[in-house]
mmCIF file of C-alpha atoms in Angstrom:
data_model
loop_
_atom_site.group_PDB
_atom_site.id
_atom_site.type_symbol
_atom_site.label_atom_id
_atom_site.label_comp_id
_atom_site.label_asym_id
_atom_site.label_seq_id
_atom_site.Cartn_x
_atom_site.Cartn_y
_atom_site.Cartn_z
ATOM 1 C CA MET A 1 142.219 -141.032 -162.909
ATOM 2 C CA ALA A 2 142.399 -137.431 -161.768
ATOM 3 C CA LEU A 3 145.579 -135.576 -162.641
ATOM 4 C CA HIS A 4 147.047 -133.895 -159.538
ATOM 5 C CA LEU A 5 148.887 -130.811 -160.699
ATOM 6 C CA PRO A 6 151.061 -128.778 -158.352
ATOM 7 C CA LYS A 7 149.405 -125.777 -156.769
ATOM 8 C CA PRO A 8 150.230 -122.425 -158.423
ATOM 9 C CA ARG A 9 152.542 -120.373 -156.228
ATOM 10 C CA SER A 10 150.965 -117.503 -154.335
ATOM 11 C CA THR A 11 152.179 -114.046 -155.402
ATOM 12 C CA SER A 12 151.604 -112.634 -151.918
ATOM 13 C CA THR A 13 154.575 -114.328 -150.243
ATOM 14 C CA PRO A 14 156.426 -111.654 -148.189
ATOM 15 C CA GLN A 15 159.900 -111.127 -149.625
ATOM 16 C CA LYS A 16 163.221 -109.521 -148.719
ATOM 17 C CA SER A 17 165.889 -108.067 -150.997
ATOM 18 C CA THR A 18 169.500 -109.153 -150.716
ATOM 19 C CA THR A 19 172.709 -109.428 -152.725
ATOM 20 C CA GLY A 20 173.707 -112.811 -154.100
ATOM 21 C CA ILE A 21 177.206 -114.265 -154.212
ATOM 22 C CA ASP A 22 177.849 -112.755 -157.649
ATOM 23 C CA GLY A 23 176.652 -109.287 -156.644
ATOM 24 C CA MET A 24 173.220 -109.711 -158.199
ATOM 25 C CA LYS A 25 170.262 -108.214 -156.369
ATOM 26 C CA VAL A 26 167.591 -110.848 -155.744
ATOM 27 C CA LYS A 27 164.432 -111.230 -153.694
ATOM 28 C CA ILE A 28 163.906 -114.145 -151.369
ATOM 29 C CA ALA A 29 161.010 -115.267 -149.166
ATOM 30 C CA ALA A 30 161.081 -113.741 -145.683
ATOM 31 C CA ALA A 31 159.927 -117.102 -144.268
ATOM 32 C CA ALA A 32 163.007 -118.778 -145.743
ATOM 33 C CA ALA A 33 165.291 -116.217 -144.074
ATOM 34 C CA ALA A 34 163.467 -116.803 -140.786
ATOM 35 C CA GLY A 35 164.109 -120.530 -141.244
ATOM 36 C CA VAL A 36 167.838 -119.869 -141.561
ATOM 37 C CA ALA A 37 167.771 -117.812 -138.356
ATOM 38 C CA HIS A 38 166.009 -120.676 -136.560
ATOM 39 C CA SER A 39 168.567 -123.158 -137.896
ATOM 40 C CA GLN A 40 171.361 -121.012 -136.435
ATOM 41 C CA GLU A 41 169.894 -121.789 -133.022
ATOM 42 C CA THR A 42 169.216 -125.491 -133.579
ATOM 43 C CA SER A 43 171.709 -126.855 -136.124
ATOM 44 C CA ARG A 44 175.009 -128.073 -134.691
ATOM 45 C CA GLY A 45 176.902 -126.880 -137.770
ATOM 46 C CA LEU A 46 175.450 -123.373 -137.535
ATOM 47 C CA LYS A 47 175.485 -122.755 -133.786
ATOM 48 C CA GLY A 48 177.809 -119.930 -132.891
ATOM 49 C CA LEU A 49 177.723 -118.449 -136.396
ATOM 50 C CA THR A 50 175.976 -115.238 -135.387
ATOM 51 C CA SER A 51 177.093 -111.798 -134.267
ATOM 52 C CA LYS A 52 174.422 -111.761 -131.558
ATOM 53 C CA VAL A 53 175.277 -113.436 -128.273
ATOM 54 C CA SER A 54 173.025 -114.283 -125.354
ATOM 55 C CA VAL A 55 172.513 -111.987 -122.366
ATOM 56 C CA ARG A 56 174.245 -114.568 -120.199
ATOM 57 C CA GLU A 57 177.305 -114.486 -122.478
ATOM 58 C CA LEU A 58 177.254 -110.690 -122.562
ATOM 59 C CA ARG A 59 177.209 -110.578 -118.780
ATOM 60 C CA THR A 60 180.283 -112.795 -118.762
ATOM 61 C CA GLN A 61 182.076 -110.759 -121.430
ATOM 62 C CA ILE A 62 181.379 -107.179 -120.306
ATOM 63 C CA GLY A 63 180.286 -107.806 -116.736
ATOM 64 C CA SER A 64 177.330 -106.401 -114.846
ATOM 65 C CA GLU A 65 178.910 -102.953 -114.974
ATOM 66 C CA GLY A 66 179.092 -103.150 -118.769
ATOM 67 C CA LEU A 67 175.388 -103.932 -118.947
ATOM 68 C CA ARG A 68 174.623 -101.106 -116.538
ATOM 69 C CA GLN A 69 176.705 -98.701 -118.620
ATOM 70 C CA ALA A 70 174.794 -99.773 -121.744
ATOM 71 C CA ALA A 71 171.572 -98.803 -119.960
ATOM 72 C CA ILE A 72 173.059 -95.461 -118.862
ATOM 73 C CA ASP A 73 174.234 -94.766 -122.425
ATOM 74 C CA ALA A 74 170.657 -95.357 -123.576
ATOM 75 C CA GLY A 75 169.394 -92.839 -121.027
ATOM 76 C CA ARG A 76 167.828 -95.439 -118.749
ATOM 77 C CA THR A 77 168.140 -96.256 -115.068
ATOM 78 C CA PRO A 78 171.005 -98.705 -114.482
ATOM 79 C CA PRO A 79 169.557 -102.159 -113.724
ATOM 80 C CA SER A 80 169.908 -103.773 -110.316
ATOM 81 C CA ASN A 81 171.566 -107.153 -109.809
ATOM 82 C CA ARG A 82 168.096 -108.676 -109.538
ATOM 83 C CA THR A 83 167.100 -107.175 -112.881
ATOM 84 C CA LEU A 84 170.305 -108.425 -114.507
ATOM 85 C CA ARG A 85 169.610 -111.940 -113.219
ATOM 86 C CA ARG A 86 166.096 -111.756 -114.672
ATOM 87 C CA TRP A 87 167.457 -110.619 -118.033
ATOM 88 C CA ALA A 88 169.867 -113.566 -118.078
ATOM 89 C CA GLN A 89 167.178 -116.042 -117.035
ATOM 90 C CA GLN A 90 164.742 -114.776 -119.678
ATOM 91 C CA GLY A 91 167.465 -114.538 -122.302
ATOM 92 C CA ARG A 92 166.506 -111.028 -123.367
ATOM 93 C CA ILE A 93 167.016 -107.363 -122.612
ATOM 94 C CA PRO A 94 163.555 -105.782 -122.762
ATOM 95 C CA HIS A 95 164.791 -102.454 -124.170
ATOM 96 C CA ALA A 96 166.048 -102.518 -127.769
ATOM 97 C CA ASP A 97 168.293 -99.477 -127.294
ATOM 98 C CA VAL A 98 169.994 -101.054 -124.275
ATOM 99 C CA ALA A 99 170.336 -104.406 -126.062
ATOM 100 C CA GLU A 100 171.986 -102.742 -129.074
ATOM 101 C CA ARG A 101 174.534 -100.895 -126.924
ATOM 102 C CA ALA A 102 175.252 -104.046 -124.924
ATOM 103 C CA GLN A 103 175.857 -106.005 -128.131
ATOM 104 C CA ARG A 104 178.214 -103.277 -129.361
ATOM 105 C CA ARG A 105 180.161 -103.432 -126.087
ATOM 106 C CA GLY A 106 180.347 -107.213 -126.344
ATOM 107 C CA ALA A 107 181.592 -107.128 -129.945
ATOM 108 C CA ILE A 108 184.254 -104.522 -129.176
ATOM 109 C CA ASN A 109 185.348 -106.539 -126.153
ATOM 110 C CA ARG A 110 185.691 -109.698 -128.275
ATOM 111 C CA LEU A 111 187.792 -107.787 -130.826
ATOM 112 C CA GLY A 112 190.291 -106.747 -128.166
ATOM 113 C CA GLY A 113 188.855 -103.511 -126.821
ATOM 114 C CA ILE A 114 188.587 -99.871 -127.866
ATOM 115 C CA ASN A 115 192.192 -99.330 -128.989
ATOM 116 C CA SER A 116 192.342 -102.610 -130.914
ATOM 117 C CA VAL A 117 189.117 -101.885 -132.801
ATOM 118 C CA ALA A 118 190.283 -98.329 -133.553
ATOM 119 C CA ALA A 119 193.434 -99.727 -135.172
ATOM 120 C CA GLN A 120 191.489 -102.353 -137.145
ATOM 121 C CA ILE A 121 188.991 -99.914 -138.658
ATOM 122 C CA GLY A 122 191.254 -96.888 -139.032
ATOM 123 C CA ARG A 123 189.418 -94.600 -136.602
ATOM 124 C CA SER A 124 190.376 -92.914 -133.340
ATOM 125 C CA PRO A 125 189.615 -94.519 -129.970
ATOM 126 C CA SER A 126 187.285 -91.576 -129.329
ATOM 127 C CA ALA A 127 185.246 -92.444 -132.438
ATOM 128 C CA VAL A 128 184.959 -96.061 -131.306
ATOM 129 C CA ARG A 129 183.846 -94.979 -127.821
ATOM 130 C CA LYS A 130 181.136 -92.782 -129.347
ATOM 131 C CA TYR A 131 179.950 -95.689 -131.485
ATOM 132 C CA GLN A 132 179.984 -98.051 -128.505
ATOM 133 C CA SER A 133 177.887 -95.686 -126.399
ATOM 134 C CA GLY A 134 175.458 -94.898 -129.191
ATOM 135 C CA GLN A 135 176.478 -91.243 -129.516
ATOM 136 C CA THR A 136 177.336 -92.198 -133.084
ATOM 137 C CA ASN A 137 174.638 -94.377 -134.586
ATOM 138 C CA GLU A 138 176.747 -95.644 -137.486
ATOM 139 C CA LEU A 139 180.397 -95.500 -138.464
ATOM 140 C CA ARG A 140 181.449 -94.060 -141.809
ATOM 141 C CA ASN A 141 181.150 -96.438 -144.750
ATOM 142 C CA ASP A 142 184.764 -97.642 -144.873
ATOM 143 C CA ALA A 143 185.010 -98.013 -141.086
ATOM 144 C CA LYS A 144 181.615 -99.699 -140.969
ATOM 145 C CA SER A 145 182.605 -102.298 -143.570
ATOM 146 C CA LYS A 146 185.920 -102.939 -141.797
ATOM 147 C CA LEU A 147 184.124 -103.464 -138.482
ATOM 148 C CA VAL A 148 181.612 -105.834 -140.103
ATOM 149 C CA SER A 149 184.499 -107.793 -141.633
ATOM 150 C CA ALA A 150 186.422 -107.935 -138.353
ATOM 151 C CA LYS A 151 183.339 -109.100 -136.439
ATOM 152 C CA ALA A 152 182.573 -111.761 -139.056
ATOM 153 C CA LYS A 153 186.151 -113.082 -138.984
ATOM 154 C CA ASN A 154 186.037 -113.251 -135.190
ATOM 155 C CA VAL A 155 182.720 -115.139 -135.226
ATOM 156 C CA MET A 156 184.009 -117.571 -137.863
ATOM 157 C CA HIS A 157 187.237 -118.150 -135.941
ATOM 158 C CA THR A 158 185.361 -118.768 -132.679
ATOM 159 C CA ALA A 159 182.987 -121.164 -134.448
ATOM 160 C CA GLY A 160 185.936 -123.130 -135.866
ATOM 161 C CA ILE A 161 185.114 -122.362 -139.510
ATOM 162 C CA LEU A 162 188.518 -120.911 -140.385
ATOM 163 C CA LYS A 163 191.556 -123.123 -140.998
ATOM 164 C CA PRO A 164 194.952 -122.191 -139.485
ATOM 165 C CA ASP A 165 195.988 -120.560 -142.792
ATOM 166 C CA GLY A 166 192.906 -118.324 -142.740
ATOM 167 C CA THR A 167 191.011 -120.122 -145.495
ATOM 168 C CA THR A 168 187.460 -121.295 -144.912
ATOM 169 C CA LYS A 169 186.445 -124.884 -144.369
ATOM 170 C CA ILE A 170 184.185 -126.352 -147.049
ATOM 171 C CA ALA A 171 180.501 -126.701 -146.221
ATOM 172 C CA THR A 172 178.630 -129.931 -146.901
ATOM 173 C CA ILE A 173 174.967 -129.018 -146.736
ATOM 174 C CA SER A 174 171.557 -130.642 -146.605
ATOM 175 C CA VAL A 175 168.587 -128.266 -146.547
ATOM 176 C CA THR A 176 164.911 -129.135 -146.069
ATOM 177 C CA GLY A 177 162.247 -126.699 -147.172
ATOM 178 C CA ARG A 178 159.387 -125.850 -149.485
ATOM 179 C CA VAL A 179 160.619 -124.901 -152.939
ATOM 180 C CA HIS A 180 159.181 -123.824 -156.253
ATOM 181 C CA VAL A 181 160.623 -123.290 -159.716
ATOM 182 C CA ARG A 182 160.538 -120.173 -161.867
ATOM 183 C CA ASN A 183 161.202 -120.234 -165.586
ATOM 184 C CA GLY A 184 160.964 -116.770 -167.054
ATOM 185 C CA ASP A 185 157.407 -115.775 -167.904
ATOM 186 C CA GLU A 186 156.038 -119.203 -167.061
ATOM 187 C CA GLN A 187 154.150 -119.433 -163.790
ATOM 188 C CA GLY A 188 156.045 -120.937 -160.888
ATOM 189 C CA TYR A 189 154.639 -123.957 -159.082
ATOM 190 C CA ASP A 190 154.814 -124.980 -155.455
ATOM 191 C CA TYR A 191 156.449 -128.260 -154.555
ATOM 192 C CA ARG A 192 155.963 -130.187 -151.391
ATOM 193 C CA THR A 193 158.626 -129.908 -148.729
ATOM 194 C CA ARG A 194 161.737 -131.685 -149.913
ATOM 195 C CA THR A 195 165.328 -132.210 -148.812
ATOM 196 C CA LEU A 196 168.139 -131.082 -151.101
ATOM 197 C CA ASP A 197 171.358 -132.941 -150.279
ATOM 198 C CA PHE A 198 174.070 -130.699 -151.677
ATOM 199 C CA GLY A 199 176.665 -133.180 -150.478
ATOM 200 C CA ASN A 200 175.691 -135.311 -153.478
ATOM 201 C CA SER A 201 175.987 -132.417 -155.907
ATOM 202 C CA GLU A 202 178.147 -132.990 -158.981
ATOM 203 C CA THR A 203 179.612 -129.598 -158.140
ATOM 204 C CA PRO A 204 179.955 -129.408 -154.328
ATOM 205 C CA PHE A 205 180.082 -126.133 -152.438
ATOM 206 C CA SER A 206 183.282 -124.286 -153.297
ATOM 207 C CA GLU A 207 185.467 -122.411 -150.828
ATOM 208 C CA GLU A 208 184.071 -119.156 -152.239
ATOM 209 C CA GLU A 209 180.483 -120.287 -151.632
ATOM 210 C CA SER A 210 181.366 -121.686 -148.210
ATOM 211 C CA ARG A 211 183.093 -118.489 -147.125
ATOM 212 C CA ALA A 212 180.289 -116.306 -148.480
ATOM 213 C CA MET A 213 177.721 -118.337 -146.576
ATOM 214 C CA ALA A 214 179.759 -118.333 -143.349
ATOM 215 C CA GLU A 215 180.242 -114.569 -143.584
ATOM 216 C CA ALA A 216 176.531 -114.042 -144.221
ATOM 217 C CA LEU A 217 175.682 -116.180 -141.198
ATOM 218 C CA ALA A 218 178.264 -114.386 -139.064
ATOM 219 C CA THR A 219 176.765 -110.996 -139.960
ATOM 220 C CA ASP A 220 173.174 -112.211 -139.489
ATOM 221 C CA ASP A 221 172.365 -111.736 -143.187
ATOM 222 C CA GLN A 222 170.068 -114.751 -143.422
ATOM 223 C CA ALA A 223 168.529 -113.491 -146.655
ATOM 224 C CA ARG A 224 171.912 -113.748 -148.398
ATOM 225 C CA VAL A 225 172.305 -117.300 -147.097
ATOM 226 C CA VAL A 226 169.028 -118.215 -148.820
ATOM 227 C CA ALA A 227 170.208 -116.619 -152.071
ATOM 228 C CA ILE A 228 173.455 -118.621 -151.944
ATOM 229 C CA LEU A 229 171.548 -121.871 -151.342
ATOM 230 C CA GLU A 230 169.068 -121.097 -154.135
ATOM 231 C CA ARG A 231 171.842 -120.292 -156.593
ATOM 232 C CA HIS A 232 173.632 -123.566 -155.859
ATOM 233 C CA ALA A 233 170.378 -125.531 -156.104
ATOM 234 C CA THR A 234 169.650 -123.907 -159.460
ATOM 235 C CA LEU A 235 173.040 -124.178 -161.143
ATOM 236 C CA ASP A 236 174.835 -127.111 -159.506
ATOM 237 C CA TYR A 237 172.375 -129.564 -157.942
ATOM 238 C CA PRO A 238 172.181 -132.700 -160.155
ATOM 239 C CA GLU A 239 168.360 -132.985 -160.031
ATOM 240 C CA ASN A 240 167.873 -129.445 -161.305
ATOM 241 C CA LYS A 241 169.382 -129.563 -164.765
ATOM 242 C CA GLY A 242 168.043 -127.123 -167.312
ATOM 243 C CA PHE A 243 168.951 -123.778 -165.750
ATOM 244 C CA ASP A 244 171.926 -121.721 -166.857
ATOM 245 C CA ASP A 245 170.956 -118.688 -164.806
ATOM 246 C CA TYR A 246 169.767 -117.889 -161.311
ATOM 247 C CA SER A 247 167.714 -114.729 -160.817
ATOM 248 C CA ASP A 248 164.311 -113.571 -159.624
ATOM 249 C CA GLN A 249 162.851 -114.984 -162.843
ATOM 250 C CA PHE A 250 164.767 -118.252 -163.095
ATOM 251 C CA GLY A 251 165.706 -121.161 -160.899
ATOM 252 C CA PHE A 252 164.719 -122.896 -157.692
ATOM 253 C CA HIS A 253 163.463 -120.671 -154.880
ATOM 254 C CA PHE A 254 162.619 -121.467 -151.261
ATOM 255 C CA ASP A 255 159.227 -120.392 -149.937
ATOM 256 C CA ALA A 256 160.299 -121.656 -146.506
ATOM 257 C CA ILE A 257 163.255 -123.441 -144.908
ATOM 258 C CA ASP A 258 162.600 -125.975 -142.161
ATOM 259 C CA SER A 259 166.165 -126.980 -141.341
ATOM 260 C CA ILE A 260 169.762 -126.798 -142.522
ATOM 261 C CA ASP A 261 172.336 -129.440 -141.639
ATOM 262 C CA VAL A 262 175.937 -128.328 -142.224
ATOM 263 C CA THR A 263 179.239 -130.116 -141.781
ATOM 264 C CA TRP A 264 182.437 -128.080 -142.176
ATOM 265 C CA HIS A 265 185.578 -129.895 -143.332
#
């Protein structure tokens, strides 16, 4: 009888760098990160966990005038009502610079407005206005990190991930995807698509892992989500005994993610 060995993993898989839950820099497959992004649109437990909102929602939050001002800030002709309706129907703003400014306006609106954001990040209202309009491309490091944190907390609160005391609900996760194993210098092998039910893990997702994953989702850092899932699969999933370390050289790694099912409790 012929022996069917697993197919050696291709070394040409496009990868992205990210920071894992313990601060370690790791590389993950770009296709796996794309799978997380898709799951944010389709999985009930992940819907709403994103800093990007639809054009229809933006139009509700900042109004037609807010969208027009975003276009003016980008140096473009303010869109007509007909154009705004088309953007909402198509679910996209065709100009990246306008879309970015509109998203900034929406985020600042959700955080309470210019003055509220200025107080939260320790900058003047004038600095926030310049950032909102795109006159300032990025805030200074400390203000930038504070804004990212404030936006993530707002997204998590809106999505119902935070408890009344501010702690994060625990995630029970099942992820389906194509995985392979790496063991130091030994060649990694592809596995067929499989489902990893982390709900049956001897060590379930902790609050730290749950919060880290929710924050990564809320800031659209899908690569970090993959790293968190891979680390848990490597160190805590009962089927994967034998690994004491997760890194680029060791552990279970996703080549692609088809779906993620999450329940928060």
